[in-house]
């Protein structure tokens, strides 16, 4: 048995995990749901969800990984025993990773395409209609561009993961995360000096109660889960490369705080740019791929700003995608005894292949129109709906219930305390995992299948 790989430093673990958490969910997802659900009220509820649901689950994931030194499948087998039904949750995580990355990579591919256009001057700055049709006509209806950029992006992800834990994932996270901070910081400074900044502050932090429904609260919870990369064992897998003396809970706090800060900052970048140009905050892909480029090009040095913005999307998506592929790679290494090279290539190419229908969802008569007409969602939307509303909550529920109710108390307590200065939170953490977290996740679930309407 080869010895388990470990992070070279604790900072490497934090940056890699923050890289997993900070992704398209922060830069595109958070501003959009905040705008749709009443601004400040939603932000407050979101913060609460991160603190009382996200943080306990993240702590549990890191603990399961660190204590077993295994990816999700092996972790559940080690703790619950051979043949235990809990092992199902490990495989569920691997499957979710495959499916999420398969469509996530398509959006990352759009970001690559736009970065390329910004660099080569391919976006027509003067004419909003042209930018809109760039997205609608050329892009959504052009199968080749979608598939090609999706493949390029998957190639990048495979290229990093194949290098291993410290020489691939850790090295690239410690390079890319500072780059991300600088790009986002630069954009924030620009946004701050725009006329629309005040209006954006009011939009994002003002309490618009009329737009906040009970359903908004469930949306906040789902968004927090996705944004923190919880429910499929990504953080668990990263935790499995930790040594015993690294503090679990304080790491979880730092990672969650970074992720949440970046989501809020992203909103404070997007909306000033949009409002300064008197544009509407469109929702969906239109927000990032139509409204933002149009708005950016109205500013001085718009081409440069567009390059920064889409480059930022690519970097954020890349470090998240790395963590999704790492779950599958690590599980195949643990379970099948494959080499890292073989595990990465087979998983990566498999994901690239099942992503093709997602890349074709804008153009294909079958994966697009036919599915949308007959099932209400095209392939892309079906996969993201399934994973976000069912697989991730179910995975999170499994992790919380196992850690809260079934896990051996001696191992759990011992690992919570090892390396930690936050031992006083142990009891509170268990209570949240046992009661509040499962109840909250169950509501997301029931809401998704339509049993709770809000
Ligand atoms: N958190 C990432 C984002 O906000 C997406 C992500 C990465 C993810 N790894 C994950 C989501 C694992 C769920 C599970 O874009």
GROMACS .gro file of C-alpha atoms and ligand atoms in nm:
model
  469
    1UNK     CA    1   0.000   0.000   0.000
    2UNK     CA    2   0.143   0.334  -0.095
    3UNK     CA    3   0.154   0.584   0.188
    4UNK     CA    4  -0.121   0.841   0.185
    5UNK     CA    5  -0.030   1.172   0.033
    6UNK     CA    6  -0.043   1.478   0.259
    7UNK     CA    7  -0.053   1.854   0.220
    8UNK     CA    8   0.283   2.019   0.253
    9UNK     CA    9   0.137   2.288   0.478
   10UNK     CA   10  -0.183   2.375   0.656
   11UNK     CA   11  -0.207   2.689   0.443
   12UNK     CA   12  -0.205   2.463   0.137
   13UNK     CA   13  -0.506   2.276   0.272
   14UNK     CA   14  -0.692   2.599   0.350
   15UNK     CA   15  -0.622   2.748   0.008
   16UNK     CA   16  -0.717   2.429  -0.174
   17UNK     CA   17  -1.043   2.402   0.024
   18UNK     CA   18  -1.120   2.769  -0.021
   19UNK     CA   19  -1.046   2.713  -0.389
   20UNK     CA   20  -1.301   2.435  -0.393
   21UNK     CA   21  -1.558   2.651  -0.220
   22UNK     CA   22  -1.502   2.970  -0.418
   23UNK     CA   23  -1.639   2.906  -0.765
   24UNK     CA   24  -1.909   2.995  -1.010
   25UNK     CA   25  -2.149   2.963  -0.718
   26UNK     CA   26  -1.995   3.271  -0.559
   27UNK     CA   27  -1.948   3.496  -0.857
   28UNK     CA   28  -2.254   3.414  -1.056
   29UNK     CA   29  -2.485   3.223  -0.821
   30UNK     CA   30  -2.478   3.433  -0.504
   31UNK     CA   31  -2.535   3.776  -0.662
   32UNK     CA   32  -2.820   3.635  -0.868
   33UNK     CA   33  -3.010   3.468  -0.582
   34UNK     CA   34  -2.950   3.769  -0.360
   35UNK     CA   35  -3.101   3.996  -0.621
   36UNK     CA   36  -3.399   3.765  -0.666
   37UNK     CA   37  -3.474   3.724  -0.296
   38UNK     CA   38  -3.480   4.061  -0.131
   39UNK     CA   39  -3.117   4.166  -0.085
   40UNK     CA   40  -3.021   4.227   0.277
   41UNK     CA   41  -3.281   3.993   0.429
   42UNK     CA   42  -3.150   3.715   0.211
   43UNK     CA   43  -2.789   3.794   0.296
   44UNK     CA   44  -2.867   3.774   0.668
   45UNK     CA   45  -3.046   3.441   0.633
   46UNK     CA   46  -2.761   3.316   0.417
   47UNK     CA   47  -2.507   3.404   0.687
   48UNK     CA   48  -2.717   3.217   0.938
   49UNK     CA   49  -2.731   2.910   0.711
   50UNK     CA   50  -2.354   2.915   0.671
   51UNK     CA   51  -2.302   2.939   1.047
   52UNK     CA   52  -2.551   2.684   1.177
   53UNK     CA   53  -2.576   2.435   0.890
   54UNK     CA   54  -2.277   2.478   0.659
   55UNK     CA   55  -2.009   2.509   0.924
   56UNK     CA   56  -2.115   2.199   1.123
   57UNK     CA   57  -2.133   1.988   0.806
   58UNK     CA   58  -1.796   2.114   0.685
   59UNK     CA   59  -1.644   2.030   1.023
   60UNK     CA   60  -1.796   1.682   0.998
   61UNK     CA   61  -1.658   1.629   0.647
   62UNK     CA   62  -1.306   1.730   0.745
   63UNK     CA   63  -1.327   1.510   1.053
   64UNK     CA   64  -1.445   1.204   0.859
   65UNK     CA   65  -1.162   1.251   0.611
   66UNK     CA   66  -0.886   1.325   0.855
   67UNK     CA   67  -0.977   1.044   1.092
   68UNK     CA   68  -0.991   0.775   0.821
   69UNK     CA   69  -0.727   0.907   0.578
   70UNK     CA   70  -0.958   0.792   0.300
   71UNK     CA   71  -1.178   0.933   0.024
   72UNK     CA   72  -1.557   0.914   0.094
   73UNK     CA   73  -1.618   0.549   0.003
   74UNK     CA   74  -1.322   0.419   0.203
   75UNK     CA   75  -1.399   0.661   0.485
   76UNK     CA   76  -1.749   0.521   0.533
   77UNK     CA   77  -1.623   0.163   0.507
   78UNK     CA   78  -1.348   0.224   0.761
   79UNK     CA   79  -1.590   0.376   1.011
   80UNK     CA   80  -1.914   0.185   0.954
   81UNK     CA   81  -1.767  -0.152   0.855
   82UNK     CA   82  -1.755  -0.363   0.540
   83UNK     CA   83  -2.089  -0.402   0.365
   84UNK     CA   84  -2.250  -0.125   0.570
   85UNK     CA   85  -2.527   0.071   0.395
   86UNK     CA   86  -2.345   0.394   0.489
   87UNK     CA   87  -2.095   0.316   0.212
   88UNK     CA   88  -2.370   0.412  -0.032
   89UNK     CA   89  -2.316   0.775   0.068
   90UNK     CA   90  -1.955   0.752  -0.039
   91UNK     CA   91  -2.049   0.636  -0.387
   92UNK     CA   92  -2.326   0.894  -0.401
   93UNK     CA   93  -2.055   1.157  -0.357
   94UNK     CA   94  -1.844   1.016  -0.637
   95UNK     CA   95  -2.149   1.009  -0.866
   96UNK     CA   96  -2.243   1.365  -0.772
   97UNK     CA   97  -1.888   1.478  -0.850
   98UNK     CA   98  -1.910   1.322  -1.197
   99UNK     CA   99  -2.243   1.485  -1.272
  100UNK     CA  100  -2.174   1.829  -1.127
  101UNK     CA  101  -1.840   1.863  -1.299
  102UNK     CA  102  -1.993   1.749  -1.629
  103UNK     CA  103  -2.209   2.062  -1.652
  104UNK     CA  104  -1.992   2.294  -1.442
  105UNK     CA  105  -1.717   2.246  -1.698
  106UNK     CA  106  -1.947   2.368  -1.974
  107UNK     CA  107  -2.004   2.700  -1.794
  108UNK     CA  108  -1.632   2.720  -1.723
  109UNK     CA  109  -1.584   2.666  -2.097
  110UNK     CA  110  -1.809   2.968  -2.171
  111UNK     CA  111  -1.590   3.170  -1.935
  112UNK     CA  112  -1.279   3.055  -2.122
  113UNK     CA  113  -1.441   3.150  -2.449
  114UNK     CA  114  -1.526   3.499  -2.323
  115UNK     CA  115  -1.178   3.545  -2.177
  116UNK     CA  116  -1.040   3.456  -2.517
  117UNK     CA  117  -1.276   3.701  -2.686
  118UNK     CA  118  -1.183   3.976  -2.440
  119UNK     CA  119  -0.812   3.919  -2.506
  120UNK     CA  120  -0.848   3.905  -2.883
  121UNK     CA  121  -1.099   4.190  -2.905
  122UNK     CA  122  -1.381   3.966  -3.023
  123UNK     CA  123  -1.658   4.127  -2.818
  124UNK     CA  124  -1.826   4.415  -2.996
  125UNK     CA  125  -1.818   4.682  -2.732
  126UNK     CA  126  -2.035   4.944  -2.891
  127UNK     CA  127  -2.342   4.739  -2.951
  128UNK     CA  128  -2.533   4.557  -2.674
  129UNK     CA  129  -2.745   4.370  -2.927
  130UNK     CA  130  -2.434   4.225  -3.077
  131UNK     CA  131  -2.317   4.100  -2.739
  132UNK     CA  132  -2.658   3.954  -2.675
  133UNK     CA  133  -2.663   3.770  -3.003
  134UNK     CA  134  -2.307   3.659  -2.943
  135UNK     CA  135  -2.449   3.469  -2.653
  136UNK     CA  136  -2.781   3.367  -2.801
  137UNK     CA  137  -2.706   3.288  -3.163
  138UNK     CA  138  -2.348   3.209  -3.219
  139UNK     CA  139  -2.288   3.062  -2.884
  140UNK     CA  140  -2.594   2.875  -2.763
  141UNK     CA  141  -2.659   2.739  -3.108
  142UNK     CA  142  -2.302   2.652  -3.190
  143UNK     CA  143  -2.231   2.298  -3.073
  144UNK     CA  144  -1.862   2.305  -3.162
  145UNK     CA  145  -1.763   2.606  -2.960
  146UNK     CA  146  -1.935   2.464  -2.653
  147UNK     CA  147  -1.787   2.118  -2.683
  148UNK     CA  148  -1.438   2.242  -2.768
  149UNK     CA  149  -1.408   2.479  -2.471
  150UNK     CA  150  -1.558   2.218  -2.240
  151UNK     CA  151  -1.282   1.980  -2.351
  152UNK     CA  152  -1.011   2.243  -2.309
  153UNK     CA  153  -1.130   2.309  -1.955
  154UNK     CA  154  -1.146   1.940  -1.864
  155UNK     CA  155  -0.793   1.907  -2.002
  156UNK     CA  156  -0.678   2.177  -1.760
  157UNK     CA  157  -0.849   2.007  -1.466
  158UNK     CA  158  -0.699   1.669  -1.554
  159UNK     CA  159  -0.359   1.832  -1.597
  160UNK     CA  160  -0.367   1.961  -1.239
  161UNK     CA  161  -0.515   1.657  -1.067
  162UNK     CA  162  -0.279   1.411  -1.238
  163UNK     CA  163   0.011   1.590  -1.064
  164UNK     CA  164  -0.105   1.462  -0.725
  165UNK     CA  165  -0.197   1.620  -0.394
  166UNK     CA  166   0.099   1.842  -0.315
  167UNK     CA  167   0.250   1.877  -0.664
  168UNK     CA  168  -0.082   1.924  -0.841
  169UNK     CA  169  -0.374   2.035  -0.626
  170UNK     CA  170  -0.178   2.219  -0.357
  171UNK     CA  171   0.072   2.381  -0.588
  172UNK     CA  172  -0.194   2.514  -0.824
  173UNK     CA  173  -0.422   2.629  -0.542
  174UNK     CA  174  -0.142   2.830  -0.386
  175UNK     CA  175  -0.075   2.993  -0.722
  176UNK     CA  176  -0.432   3.048  -0.837
  177UNK     CA  177  -0.598   3.166  -0.516
  178UNK     CA  178  -0.374   3.472  -0.471
  179UNK     CA  179  -0.433   3.549  -0.840
  180UNK     CA  180  -0.806   3.529  -0.773
  181UNK     CA  181  -0.781   3.763  -0.473
  182UNK     CA  182  -0.588   4.019  -0.678
  183UNK     CA  183  -0.830   4.007  -0.973
  184UNK     CA  184  -1.134   4.038  -0.749
  185UNK     CA  185  -0.966   4.312  -0.544
  186UNK     CA  186  -0.889   4.507  -0.860
  187UNK     CA  187  -1.247   4.480  -0.980
  188UNK     CA  188  -1.378   4.583  -0.638
  189UNK     CA  189  -1.166   4.899  -0.641
  190UNK     CA  190  -1.303   4.982  -0.986
  191UNK     CA  191  -1.661   4.913  -0.872
  192UNK     CA  192  -1.615   5.126  -0.561
  193UNK     CA  193  -1.525   5.430  -0.769
  194UNK     CA  194  -1.836   5.404  -0.987
  195UNK     CA  195  -2.151   5.612  -0.949
  196UNK     CA  196  -2.367   5.305  -0.913
  197UNK     CA  197  -2.191   5.184  -0.598
  198UNK     CA  198  -2.441   5.343  -0.362
  199UNK     CA  199  -2.738   5.200  -0.547
  200UNK     CA  200  -2.570   4.860  -0.540
  201UNK     CA  201  -2.515   4.877  -0.165
  202UNK     CA  202  -2.882   4.953  -0.119
  203UNK     CA  203  -2.980   4.672  -0.356
  204UNK     CA  204  -2.762   4.407  -0.191
  205UNK     CA  205  -2.790   4.513   0.175
  206UNK     CA  206  -3.124   4.694   0.185
  207UNK     CA  207  -3.406   4.492   0.338
  208UNK     CA  208  -3.662   4.431   0.065
  209UNK     CA  209  -3.902   4.218   0.263
  210UNK     CA  210  -4.160   4.194  -0.013
  211UNK     CA  211  -3.923   3.982  -0.220
  212UNK     CA  212  -3.832   3.743   0.056
  213UNK     CA  213  -4.055   3.434   0.083
  214UNK     CA  214  -4.020   3.116   0.293
  215UNK     CA  215  -3.889   2.958  -0.026
  216UNK     CA  216  -3.610   3.215  -0.023
  217UNK     CA  217  -3.484   3.072   0.305
  218UNK     CA  218  -3.459   2.727   0.149
  219UNK     CA  219  -3.282   2.878  -0.147
  220UNK     CA  220  -3.033   3.039   0.090
  221UNK     CA  221  -2.964   2.702   0.245
  222UNK     CA  222  -2.919   2.528  -0.090
  223UNK     CA  223  -2.691   2.808  -0.209
  224UNK     CA  224  -2.481   2.787   0.109
  225UNK     CA  225  -2.442   2.413   0.063
  226UNK     CA  226  -2.333   2.441  -0.295
  227UNK     CA  227  -2.108   2.735  -0.233
  228UNK     CA  228  -1.927   2.563   0.054
  229UNK     CA  229  -1.879   2.248  -0.162
  230UNK     CA  230  -2.066   2.032   0.088
  231UNK     CA  231  -2.255   1.705   0.053
  232UNK     CA  232  -2.039   1.510  -0.190
  233UNK     CA  233  -1.723   1.450   0.005
  234UNK     CA  234  -1.502   1.708  -0.168
  235UNK     CA  235  -1.400   1.870   0.160
  236UNK     CA  236  -1.390   1.522   0.316
  237UNK     CA  237  -1.138   1.413   0.053
  238UNK     CA  238  -0.924   1.722   0.110
  239UNK     CA  239  -0.949   1.653   0.485
  240UNK     CA  240  -0.814   1.304   0.427
  241UNK     CA  241  -0.479   1.457   0.328
  242UNK     CA  242  -0.448   1.633   0.665
  243UNK     CA  243  -0.228   1.512   0.944
  244UNK     CA  244  -0.367   1.459   1.288
  245UNK     CA  245  -0.246   1.781   1.447
  246UNK     CA  246  -0.423   2.026   1.217
  247UNK     CA  247  -0.717   2.204   1.376
  248UNK     CA  248  -1.041   2.093   1.210
  249UNK     CA  249  -1.296   2.343   1.330
  250UNK     CA  250  -1.084   2.656   1.297
  251UNK     CA  251  -1.001   2.547   0.940
  252UNK     CA  252  -1.371   2.510   0.866
  253UNK     CA  253  -1.434   2.859   1.005
  254UNK     CA  254  -1.161   3.015   0.792
  255UNK     CA  255  -1.276   2.838   0.475
  256UNK     CA  256  -1.642   2.933   0.527
  257UNK     CA  257  -1.553   3.292   0.608
  258UNK     CA  258  -1.339   3.326   0.295
  259UNK     CA  259  -1.609   3.176   0.079
  260UNK     CA  260  -1.880   3.400   0.219
  261UNK     CA  261  -1.669   3.715   0.197
  262UNK     CA  262  -1.590   3.647  -0.166
  263UNK     CA  263  -1.956   3.588  -0.251
  264UNK     CA  264  -2.051   3.924  -0.099
  265UNK     CA  265  -1.761   4.102  -0.266
  266UNK     CA  266  -1.864   3.951  -0.601
  267UNK     CA  267  -2.210   4.100  -0.557
  268UNK     CA  268  -2.046   4.435  -0.479
  269UNK     CA  269  -1.851   4.409  -0.803
  270UNK     CA  270  -2.138   4.305  -1.028
  271UNK     CA  271  -2.414   4.541  -0.925
  272UNK     CA  272  -2.226   4.872  -0.927
  273UNK     CA  273  -2.110   4.794  -1.280
  274UNK     CA  274  -2.464   4.710  -1.387
  275UNK     CA  275  -2.634   5.005  -1.216
  276UNK     CA  276  -2.378   5.259  -1.330
  277UNK     CA  277  -2.481   5.177  -1.685
  278UNK     CA  278  -2.853   5.182  -1.606
  279UNK     CA  279  -2.896   4.820  -1.700
  280UNK     CA  280  -3.139   4.575  -1.548
  281UNK     CA  281  -3.005   4.293  -1.334
  282UNK     CA  282  -3.103   4.009  -1.564
  283UNK     CA  283  -3.105   3.667  -1.406
  284UNK     CA  284  -2.957   3.340  -1.528
  285UNK     CA  285  -2.661   3.318  -1.761
  286UNK     CA  286  -2.767   3.650  -1.912
  287UNK     CA  287  -2.642   3.831  -1.600
  288UNK     CA  288  -2.283   3.723  -1.643
  289UNK     CA  289  -2.260   3.659  -2.015
  290UNK     CA  290  -2.470   3.944  -2.153
  291UNK     CA  291  -2.530   4.222  -1.901
  292UNK     CA  292  -2.181   4.223  -1.754
  293UNK     CA  293  -1.985   4.234  -2.081
  294UNK     CA  294  -2.214   4.507  -2.214
  295UNK     CA  295  -2.170   4.708  -1.894
  296UNK     CA  296  -1.795   4.654  -1.873
  297UNK     CA  297  -1.735   4.773  -2.226
  298UNK     CA  298  -1.912   5.100  -2.150
  299UNK     CA  299  -1.640   5.182  -1.899
  300UNK     CA  300  -1.295   5.310  -1.986
  301UNK     CA  301  -1.053   5.022  -2.044
  302UNK     CA  302  -1.354   4.794  -2.078
  303UNK     CA  303  -1.162   4.529  -2.266
  304UNK     CA  304  -0.912   4.500  -1.985
  305UNK     CA  305  -1.187   4.485  -1.723
  306UNK     CA  306  -1.366   4.215  -1.921
  307UNK     CA  307  -1.043   4.017  -1.935
  308UNK     CA  308  -1.008   4.049  -1.558
  309UNK     CA  309  -1.367   3.951  -1.494
  310UNK     CA  310  -1.382   3.645  -1.719
  311UNK     CA  311  -1.033   3.542  -1.615
  312UNK     CA  312  -1.159   3.555  -1.258
  313UNK     CA  313  -1.448   3.325  -1.348
  314UNK     CA  314  -1.206   3.078  -1.507
  315UNK     CA  315  -0.973   3.073  -1.206
  316UNK     CA  316  -1.263   3.035  -0.962
  317UNK     CA  317  -1.417   2.754  -1.167
  318UNK     CA  318  -1.085   2.575  -1.211
  319UNK     CA  319  -1.000   2.540  -0.843
  320UNK     CA  320  -1.355   2.415  -0.776
  321UNK     CA  321  -1.344   2.168  -1.062
  322UNK     CA  322  -1.014   2.031  -0.934
  323UNK     CA  323  -1.183   1.932  -0.608
  324UNK     CA  324  -1.469   1.757  -0.788
  325UNK     CA  325  -1.234   1.548  -0.999
  326UNK     CA  326  -1.015   1.478  -0.696
  327UNK     CA  327  -1.308   1.304  -0.522
  328UNK     CA  328  -1.341   1.053  -0.806
  329UNK     CA  329  -0.965   1.015  -0.857
  330UNK     CA  330  -0.896   0.963  -0.490
  331UNK     CA  331  -1.183   0.714  -0.456
  332UNK     CA  332  -1.062   0.511  -0.754
  333UNK     CA  333  -0.709   0.505  -0.615
  334UNK     CA  334  -0.837   0.389  -0.274
  335UNK     CA  335  -1.098   0.144  -0.397
  336UNK     CA  336  -0.952  -0.002  -0.716
  337UNK     CA  337  -0.585   0.028  -0.633
  338UNK     CA  338  -0.531   0.223  -0.957
  339UNK     CA  339  -0.238   0.454  -1.011
  340UNK     CA  340  -0.317   0.826  -0.987
  341UNK     CA  341  -0.249   0.860  -1.356
  342UNK     CA  342  -0.498   0.593  -1.453
  343UNK     CA  343  -0.761   0.707  -1.202
  344UNK     CA  344  -0.739   1.070  -1.314
  345UNK     CA  345  -0.750   0.992  -1.684
  346UNK     CA  346  -1.041   0.749  -1.663
  347UNK     CA  347  -1.247   0.970  -1.433
  348UNK     CA  348  -1.160   1.291  -1.618
  349UNK     CA  349  -1.230   1.153  -1.964
  350UNK     CA  350  -1.551   0.991  -1.839
  351UNK     CA  351  -1.669   1.325  -1.702
  352UNK     CA  352  -1.568   1.500  -2.024
  353UNK     CA  353  -1.780   1.250  -2.217
  354UNK     CA  354  -2.093   1.279  -2.003
  355UNK     CA  355  -2.056   1.658  -2.024
  356UNK     CA  356  -2.104   1.657  -2.400
  357UNK     CA  357  -2.488   1.651  -2.380
  358UNK     CA  358  -2.465   1.949  -2.143
  359UNK     CA  359  -2.248   2.130  -2.392
  360UNK     CA  360  -2.511   2.055  -2.656
  361UNK     CA  361  -2.811   2.163  -2.447
  362UNK     CA  362  -2.828   2.500  -2.620
  363UNK     CA  363  -2.806   2.362  -2.971
  364UNK     CA  364  -2.915   1.999  -2.991
  365UNK     CA  365  -3.274   1.917  -3.092
  366UNK     CA  366  -3.272   1.623  -2.853
  367UNK     CA  367  -3.075   1.732  -2.542
  368UNK     CA  368  -3.211   2.084  -2.577
  369UNK     CA  369  -3.552   2.133  -2.731
  370UNK     CA  370  -3.697   1.782  -2.707
  371UNK     CA  371  -3.605   1.738  -2.342
  372UNK     CA  372  -3.720   2.087  -2.252
  373UNK     CA  373  -4.055   2.033  -2.423
  374UNK     CA  374  -4.118   1.687  -2.283
  375UNK     CA  375  -3.958   1.692  -1.940
  376UNK     CA  376  -3.963   2.061  -1.869
  377UNK     CA  377  -3.583   2.084  -1.856
  378UNK     CA  378  -3.307   2.036  -2.107
  379UNK     CA  379  -3.021   1.798  -2.024
  380UNK     CA  380  -2.805   2.065  -1.860
  381UNK     CA  381  -3.087   2.187  -1.638
  382UNK     CA  382  -3.192   1.832  -1.553
  383UNK     CA  383  -2.845   1.741  -1.429
  384UNK     CA  384  -2.799   2.057  -1.227
  385UNK     CA  385  -3.149   2.023  -1.080
  386UNK     CA  386  -3.089   1.659  -0.983
  387UNK     CA  387  -2.752   1.718  -0.824
  388UNK     CA  388  -2.830   2.042  -0.641
  389UNK     CA  389  -3.173   1.950  -0.513
  390UNK     CA  390  -3.135   1.579  -0.447
  391UNK     CA  391  -2.786   1.437  -0.448
  392UNK     CA  392  -2.610   1.711  -0.248
  393UNK     CA  393  -2.881   1.743   0.021
  394UNK     CA  394  -2.900   1.363   0.051
  395UNK     CA  395  -2.522   1.342   0.081
  396UNK     CA  396  -2.519   1.619   0.340
  397UNK     CA  397  -2.795   1.448   0.534
  398UNK     CA  398  -2.597   1.122   0.534
  399UNK     CA  399  -2.284   1.296   0.659
  400UNK     CA  400  -2.468   1.485   0.933
  401UNK     CA  401  -2.674   1.188   1.053
  402UNK     CA  402  -2.379   0.951   1.048
  403UNK     CA  403  -2.148   1.188   1.233
  404UNK     CA  404  -2.416   1.304   1.475
  405UNK     CA  405  -2.592   0.977   1.554
  406UNK     CA  406  -2.384   0.679   1.450
  407UNK     CA  407  -2.018   0.764   1.475
  408UNK     CA  408  -1.814   0.615   1.756
  409UNK     CA  409  -1.807   0.879   2.031
  410UNK     CA  410  -1.448   0.810   2.136
  411UNK     CA  411  -1.307   0.853   1.784
  412UNK     CA  412  -1.526   1.154   1.714
  413UNK     CA  413  -1.439   1.335   2.034
  414UNK     CA  414  -1.072   1.252   2.011
  415UNK     CA  415  -1.047   1.380   1.654
  416UNK     CA  416  -1.245   1.694   1.724
  417UNK     CA  417  -1.001   1.783   2.002
  418UNK     CA  418  -0.676   1.677   1.833
  419UNK     CA  419  -0.489   1.992   1.736
  420UNK     CA  420  -0.786   2.211   1.832
  421UNK     CA  421  -0.830   2.509   2.059
  422UNK     CA  422  -1.205   2.507   2.006
  423UNK     CA  423  -1.295   2.207   2.220
  424UNK     CA  424  -1.570   2.402   2.398
  425UNK     CA  425  -1.780   2.391   2.080
  426UNK     CA  426  -1.791   2.013   2.071
  427UNK     CA  427  -2.129   1.972   2.241
  428UNK     CA  428  -2.291   2.247   2.039
  429UNK     CA  429  -2.157   2.100   1.718
  430UNK     CA  430  -2.307   1.759   1.798
  431UNK     CA  431  -2.645   1.909   1.885
  432UNK     CA  432  -2.656   2.098   1.554
  433UNK     CA  433  -2.555   1.786   1.359
  434UNK     CA  434  -2.811   1.571   1.535
  435UNK     CA  435  -3.114   1.796   1.515
  436UNK     CA  436  -3.102   2.125   1.331
  437UNK     CA  437  -2.896   2.020   1.030
  438UNK     CA  438  -3.103   1.713   0.937
  439UNK     CA  439  -3.431   1.902   0.981
  440UNK     CA  440  -3.311   2.195   0.771
  441UNK     CA  441  -3.185   1.969   0.492
  442UNK     CA  442  -3.506   1.767   0.496
  443UNK     CA  443  -3.699   2.085   0.426
  444UNK     CA  444  -3.482   2.162   0.122
  445UNK     CA  445  -3.558   1.814   0.003
  446UNK     CA  446  -3.934   1.826   0.057
  447UNK     CA  447  -3.941   2.164  -0.108
  448UNK     CA  448  -3.759   2.023  -0.409
  449UNK     CA  449  -4.005   1.741  -0.458
  450UNK     CA  450  -4.293   1.979  -0.409
  451UNK     CA  451  -4.424   1.849  -0.076
  452UNK     CA  452  -4.351   2.175   0.095
  453UNK     CA  453  -4.449   2.469  -0.114
  454UNK     CA  454  -4.313   2.808  -0.032
  455LIG     N1  455  -1.843   2.545  -0.435
  455LIG     C1  456  -1.826   2.556  -0.576
  455LIG     C2  457  -1.893   2.682  -0.626
  455LIG     O1  458  -1.939   2.762  -0.551
  455LIG     C3  459  -1.877   2.438  -0.651
  455LIG     C4  460  -1.827   2.308  -0.596
  455LIG     C5  461  -1.701   2.263  -0.593
  455LIG     C6  462  -1.903   2.210  -0.535
  455LIG     N2  463  -1.695   2.141  -0.533
  455LIG     C7  464  -1.816   2.106  -0.497
  455LIG     C8  465  -2.035   2.203  -0.508
  455LIG     C9  466  -1.863   1.997  -0.432
  455LIG    C10  467  -2.083   2.092  -0.442
  455LIG    C11  468  -1.997   1.990  -0.402
  455LIG     O2  469  -1.901   2.707  -0.744
   0.00000   0.00000   0.00000
